Amino acid sequence: EREGDLGDLVRDQGIVAAAIADDSSALRNLVVNFNTSAAALAGGQADLRAAIRELPRTLDAATPTLASLDAAFPPVRRFARIATPAVRSTGPAVDAILPLVRQLRGLVSADELRGLSADLRRATRPLASTSRRAVPLLGELRALSSCANEVLIPFGNDTVEDTKFPASGPVHQEFPKSLVGLAGESRSSDANGQWFKVLGTGGLETFTLGNGLLGTSSTPMRGVNPPAQPQRPPLRPDVACETQSAPDLRSTPADPPRAVRTDPSSPAAQRRSRRALQAALRALRRDMKAGDDTRRVLPRLATPSDVASAVKGGSG
C-alpha cells in the first residue's frame, strides 16, 4: 500500500529466518509440540466446540465483572496507601506487646489464675444457689426501702398540728423526747424488779371514759384531741406499703366527754366514802395481823393531831 513495504517485508523475513536458523532445536521442538497440541485439540474437539459455544456468554458475564473490578481498584489503591503506615508499625507493635503476652501467659498458669479458678469452682455452685435464693429477699428489701422513702420518712418529717399544744419540731424530733421520760421513770428497781411512782389525782369533775369506765378531773375538760375515731383505719396487708398514703396528723379537737360535777357533801357520796373507808380499814388490819404488826389502826380518817401524836410516840 505504501512505497517501500516490499523491501521492509524482505528485510523482516530475513531477520526471522536468521533467528530460526540460529536455533534449529527450538524450531524442531515448536513443530513437535505444536503437533502434540494439535492432536490434543483434535481429540477433544467436542469439548472444545462446547467451550467455544459458551465463550460468548462467559464474555458477556465477565465484562461487567471486570468493569466492577476495574472500578474498585482506585479505592483499593487509596486504602493500600492509607494502610501502609499501619502495616509498617505492626512489627514494632508486635515487638512491644510480646512482653505483655508473656506476662499474661504466666498469669493464666496453674500457679496463678488457673489455680484460683480451681479453688473458686467449688464455691461457684453455692454462690449461684445463694444468688437465686436472694432474689426474693432483695425484692422485700426493695419494697421496705420504697416504703421508708415514700411513707415512713415523709411521716417522720411531718409536724403534729395542735393549736393548744403546738409541736416544737417534726415527728422525728418530738418522738425521742418521750423515751427520756420512760427511761427516767423505770430507772429505779429492787429485788422485785423495776418500779416507778404513780401520782394519783382526783377532782369533782366526773366524766365517762366509755365501756363503763369513769374518770375524775380537778377542772372541767374543754375538748379532746385527737378525737376518738368510730373505727380504726382499715388494715390492708394486701396493698404495698409504698403505694399507701402517709398518716394524716391533722385533727380538729372534739367536744369533751359528758361530765357531772360531784357533790362530796351529798348523802350518797358520804355513804360511798364510808364504805370505801371501812373496806380499806379491814384490808389494812388484815395485812398488819398477817405481818405480826402491833400498831393500832384508827377507825376514822387521821387528823393532824393524830399524825403528830404518832410521830412523837412512835406508834401508828
Coordinates of C-alpha atoms in Angstrom, one line a residue:
E1 CA 0.0 0.0 0.0
R2 CA 2.9 2.3 0.6
E3 CA 6.2 2.7 -1.2
G4 CA 8.9 0.5 0.4
D5 CA 6.6 -2.1 2.0
L6 CA 8.0 -4.9 -0.1
G7 CA 11.6 -4.1 0.9
D8 CA 10.6 -3.9 4.6
L9 CA 8.9 -7.3 4.2
V10 CA 12.0 -8.9 2.7
R11 CA 14.2 -7.4 5.4
D12 CA 12.0 -8.5 8.3
Q13 CA 11.6 -12.0 6.8
G14 CA 15.4 -12.3 6.7
I15 CA 15.6 -11.3 10.4
V16 CA 13.1 -14.0 11.3
A17 CA 14.8 -16.7 9.1
A18 CA 18.2 -15.8 10.6
A19 CA 16.7 -16.2 14.2
I20 CA 15.2 -19.6 13.2
A21 CA 18.4 -20.7 11.6
D22 CA 20.4 -19.8 14.8
D23 CA 18.3 -22.2 17.0
S24 CA 17.2 -25.2 14.9
S25 CA 16.3 -27.3 18.0
A26 CA 13.8 -24.7 19.2
L27 CA 12.2 -24.8 15.7
R28 CA 12.1 -28.6 15.9
N29 CA 10.5 -28.5 19.4
L30 CA 8.0 -26.0 18.2
V31 CA 6.9 -28.3 15.4
V32 CA 6.8 -31.4 17.7
N33 CA 4.9 -29.6 20.5
F34 CA 2.6 -27.9 18.0
N35 CA 1.8 -31.4 16.6
T36 CA 1.1 -32.7 20.2
S37 CA -1.1 -29.7 21.0
A38 CA -3.0 -30.1 17.7
A39 CA -3.5 -33.8 18.4
A40 CA -4.9 -33.0 21.9
L41 CA -7.2 -30.4 20.5
A42 CA -8.3 -32.8 17.7
G43 CA -9.0 -35.5 20.4
G44 CA -11.1 -33.1 22.5
Q45 CA -12.8 -31.2 19.6
A46 CA -16.3 -31.9 21.0
D47 CA -15.4 -30.3 24.4
L48 CA -13.6 -27.5 22.6
R49 CA -16.7 -27.0 20.4
A50 CA -18.9 -26.8 23.6
A51 CA -16.4 -24.4 25.2
I52 CA -16.4 -22.2 22.2
R53 CA -20.2 -22.1 22.3
E54 CA -20.1 -21.0 26.0
L55 CA -17.4 -18.4 25.3
P56 CA -19.8 -15.6 24.3
R57 CA -21.9 -16.0 27.4
T58 CA -18.8 -16.1 29.5
L59 CA -17.6 -12.9 27.9
D60 CA -21.0 -11.3 28.5
A61 CA -20.8 -12.1 32.2
A62 CA -17.1 -11.4 32.6
T63 CA -17.3 -7.9 31.0
P64 CA -19.3 -6.2 33.8
T65 CA -17.4 -8.1 36.4
L66 CA -14.1 -6.9 35.0
A67 CA -15.5 -3.4 34.8
S68 CA -16.5 -3.6 38.5
L69 CA -13.1 -4.8 39.4
D70 CA -11.5 -2.1 37.4
A71 CA -13.7 0.5 39.2
A72 CA -12.8 -1.0 42.6
F73 CA -9.0 -0.8 42.0
P74 CA -8.7 3.0 42.7
P75 CA -10.3 2.8 46.3
V76 CA -8.2 -0.3 46.9
R77 CA -5.1 1.6 45.9
R78 CA -6.1 4.5 48.2
F79 CA -6.7 2.1 51.0
A80 CA -3.3 0.5 50.4
R81 CA -1.6 3.9 50.6
I82 CA -3.5 4.8 53.8
A83 CA -2.8 1.4 55.4
T84 CA 0.9 1.4 54.6
P85 CA 1.9 3.3 57.8
A86 CA -0.2 0.9 60.0
V87 CA 1.4 -2.1 58.3
R88 CA 4.8 -0.6 58.8
S89 CA 4.1 0.0 62.5
T90 CA 2.7 -3.6 63.0
G91 CA 6.2 -5.1 63.5
P92 CA 7.2 -2.6 66.3
A93 CA 3.8 -3.0 67.9
V94 CA 4.2 -6.8 68.0
D95 CA 7.7 -6.5 69.5
A96 CA 6.3 -4.1 72.2
I97 CA 3.3 -6.4 73.1
L98 CA 5.3 -9.6 73.3
P99 CA 6.4 -8.9 77.0
L100 CA 2.7 -8.4 77.9
V101 CA 1.8 -11.7 76.2
R102 CA 4.5 -13.5 78.2
Q103 CA 3.1 -11.9 81.4
L104 CA -0.4 -12.9 80.5
R105 CA 0.7 -16.5 79.8
G106 CA 2.2 -16.6 83.3
L107 CA -0.9 -15.1 84.8
V108 CA -3.1 -17.9 83.4
S109 CA -0.7 -20.6 84.5
A110 CA -1.6 -23.3 87.1
D111 CA 0.2 -21.3 89.8
E112 CA -1.9 -18.2 89.2
L113 CA -5.4 -17.8 87.8
R114 CA -5.8 -21.4 86.8
G115 CA -5.2 -22.5 90.4
L116 CA -7.5 -19.7 91.6
S117 CA -10.3 -20.8 89.2
A118 CA -9.9 -24.4 90.5
D119 CA -10.4 -23.1 94.1
L120 CA -13.4 -21.0 93.1
R121 CA -15.0 -23.8 91.2
R122 CA -16.1 -25.4 94.5
A123 CA -17.7 -22.1 95.6
T124 CA -19.4 -21.3 92.3
R125 CA -22.4 -23.6 92.7
P126 CA -23.2 -22.5 96.3
L127 CA -22.8 -18.9 95.2
A128 CA -25.2 -19.4 92.3
S129 CA -27.7 -21.1 94.6
T130 CA -27.4 -18.2 97.0
S131 CA -27.9 -15.7 94.3
R132 CA -31.1 -17.4 93.2
R133 CA -32.4 -17.6 96.7
A134 CA -31.5 -13.9 97.4
V135 CA -33.8 -12.6 94.6
P136 CA -37.0 -12.7 96.8
L137 CA -35.0 -11.2 99.7
L138 CA -33.8 -8.4 97.5
G139 CA -37.4 -7.8 96.4
E140 CA -38.5 -7.5 100.0
L141 CA -35.6 -5.1 100.8
R142 CA -36.6 -3.0 97.8
A143 CA -40.2 -2.8 99.0
L144 CA -39.0 -1.9 102.5
S145 CA -36.7 0.8 101.2
S146 CA -39.5 2.2 99.0
C147 CA -41.9 2.1 101.9
A148 CA -39.4 4.1 104.0
N149 CA -38.8 6.6 101.2
E150 CA -42.5 7.1 100.3
V151 CA -44.3 6.7 103.6
L152 CA -42.1 6.5 106.8
I153 CA -39.7 9.3 106.1
P154 CA -42.4 11.8 105.0
F155 CA -44.3 10.8 108.2
G156 CA -41.2 11.5 110.3
N157 CA -40.8 14.9 108.6
D158 CA -44.4 15.9 109.2
T159 CA -45.5 18.1 112.2
V160 CA -48.4 17.5 114.5
E161 CA -50.9 20.3 114.2
D162 CA -52.2 21.3 117.6
T163 CA -53.2 24.9 118.5
K164 CA -53.4 24.2 122.2
F165 CA -50.1 22.3 122.5
P166 CA -48.1 23.3 119.4
A167 CA -45.2 21.0 118.4
S168 CA -41.7 22.3 118.6
G169 CA -40.5 20.2 115.7
P170 CA -41.3 17.4 113.3
V171 CA -42.2 13.9 114.5
H172 CA -38.7 12.5 114.3
Q173 CA -37.6 15.2 116.8
E174 CA -40.7 15.0 119.1
F175 CA -40.9 11.2 119.4
P176 CA -37.5 10.7 121.1
K177 CA -38.4 13.1 123.9
S178 CA -40.9 10.5 125.2
L179 CA -38.1 8.0 125.6
V180 CA -36.4 10.2 128.1
G181 CA -39.4 10.1 130.4
L182 CA -39.8 6.4 130.1
A183 CA -36.1 5.8 130.9
G184 CA -36.4 8.1 134.0
E185 CA -39.4 6.5 135.5
S186 CA -38.1 3.0 135.2
R187 CA -34.5 3.5 136.4
S188 CA -35.4 2.6 140.0
S189 CA -35.5 -1.1 140.9
D190 CA -35.2 -3.6 143.8
A191 CA -35.1 -7.3 144.1
N192 CA -38.7 -7.5 142.8
G193 CA -37.8 -5.7 139.6
Q194 CA -38.2 -2.2 138.3
W195 CA -40.8 0.1 139.8
F196 CA -42.0 3.6 139.3
K197 CA -44.2 6.0 141.1
V198 CA -47.7 6.9 140.0
L199 CA -49.3 10.2 141.0
G200 CA -53.0 9.6 141.6
T201 CA -55.2 12.7 141.4
G202 CA -58.9 13.3 141.5
G203 CA -61.4 16.0 141.5
L204 CA -65.1 16.9 141.5
E205 CA -65.5 16.6 137.7
T206 CA -66.6 13.1 136.8
F207 CA -66.8 12.1 133.2
T208 CA -67.4 9.0 131.2
L209 CA -64.5 7.2 129.5
G210 CA -66.6 4.7 127.7
N211 CA -67.0 0.9 128.2
G212 CA -68.4 1.5 131.7
L213 CA -65.3 3.4 132.9
L214 CA -65.4 6.7 134.8
G215 CA -62.7 9.3 135.4
T216 CA -62.3 12.4 137.5
S217 CA -60.6 15.7 137.0
S218 CA -60.0 18.8 139.1
T219 CA -61.0 21.1 136.3
P220 CA -63.6 20.8 133.5
M221 CA -62.4 19.4 130.3
R222 CA -62.6 21.8 127.3
G223 CA -62.1 19.2 124.5
V224 CA -60.4 16.0 123.3
N225 CA -57.6 16.0 120.7
P226 CA -57.1 13.8 118.9
P227 CA -60.8 12.8 118.9
A228 CA -61.8 9.2 119.2
Q229 CA -62.5 7.5 115.8
P230 CA -65.6 5.5 115.3
Q231 CA -63.5 2.7 113.9
R232 CA -59.8 2.0 113.3
P233 CA -58.4 2.7 109.8
P234 CA -58.6 -0.4 107.6
L235 CA -55.6 -2.7 107.7
R236 CA -54.7 -3.6 104.1
P237 CA -51.8 -6.1 104.2
D238 CA -52.5 -6.9 100.6
V239 CA -51.6 -3.4 99.4
A240 CA -47.9 -2.5 99.1
C241 CA -46.8 0.0 101.8
E242 CA -45.0 2.1 99.2
T243 CA -48.3 2.8 97.5
Q244 CA -50.2 3.8 100.6
S245 CA -50.7 7.4 101.8
A246 CA -48.7 8.8 104.7
P247 CA -50.6 9.2 108.1
D248 CA -52.5 12.5 108.3
L249 CA -51.6 14.2 111.6
R250 CA -54.1 17.0 111.2
S251 CA -57.1 16.8 113.6
T252 CA -59.8 19.0 114.9
P253 CA -60.5 18.9 118.7
A254 CA -63.8 17.1 119.6
D255 CA -66.2 18.0 122.3
P256 CA -65.3 16.8 125.8
P257 CA -67.0 13.7 127.2
R258 CA -70.1 14.1 129.2
A259 CA -69.2 15.2 132.7
V260 CA -71.1 15.5 136.0
R261 CA -69.9 17.7 138.9
T262 CA -69.7 15.5 142.0
D263 CA -71.1 16.9 145.3
P264 CA -68.9 15.3 148.1
S265 CA -71.4 16.5 150.7
S266 CA -74.4 14.7 149.3
P267 CA -75.7 11.7 151.3
A268 CA -74.9 9.2 148.5
A269 CA -71.3 10.5 148.3
Q270 CA -70.9 10.3 152.1
R271 CA -72.2 6.7 152.2
R272 CA -69.9 5.7 149.4
S273 CA -66.9 7.3 151.2
R274 CA -67.7 5.5 154.4
R275 CA -68.0 2.1 152.7
A276 CA -64.7 2.7 151.0
L277 CA -63.1 3.7 154.3
Q278 CA -64.3 0.6 156.1
A279 CA -63.1 -1.6 153.3
A280 CA -59.7 0.0 153.4
L281 CA -59.5 -0.4 157.2
R282 CA -60.4 -4.1 157.1
A283 CA -57.7 -4.7 154.4
L284 CA -55.1 -2.8 156.4
R285 CA -55.9 -4.6 159.7
R286 CA -55.8 -8.0 157.9
D287 CA -52.4 -7.2 156.4
M288 CA -51.0 -6.0 159.7
K289 CA -52.2 -9.0 161.6
A290 CA -50.6 -11.3 159.0
G291 CA -47.3 -9.5 159.5
D292 CA -47.5 -9.5 163.3
D293 CA -47.7 -5.7 163.3
T294 CA -48.9 -4.4 166.7
R295 CA -49.6 -0.9 165.7
R296 CA -53.1 0.5 166.2
V297 CA -55.5 1.3 163.3
L298 CA -57.8 4.3 163.9
P299 CA -61.5 3.7 162.9
R300 CA -61.6 7.0 161.1
L301 CA -59.5 9.4 159.0
A302 CA -56.5 10.6 160.8
T303 CA -56.3 14.3 161.9
P304 CA -53.2 16.4 162.0
S305 CA -53.0 15.9 165.8
D306 CA -53.2 12.1 165.3
V307 CA -50.3 12.3 163.0
A308 CA -48.3 14.5 165.3
S309 CA -49.0 12.1 168.3
A310 CA -48.0 9.0 166.2
V311 CA -44.7 10.6 165.2
K312 CA -43.9 11.7 168.8
G313 CA -44.9 8.4 170.4
G314 CA -43.6 6.1 167.6
S315 CA -47.0 4.3 167.4
G316 CA -49.3 4.0 164.4

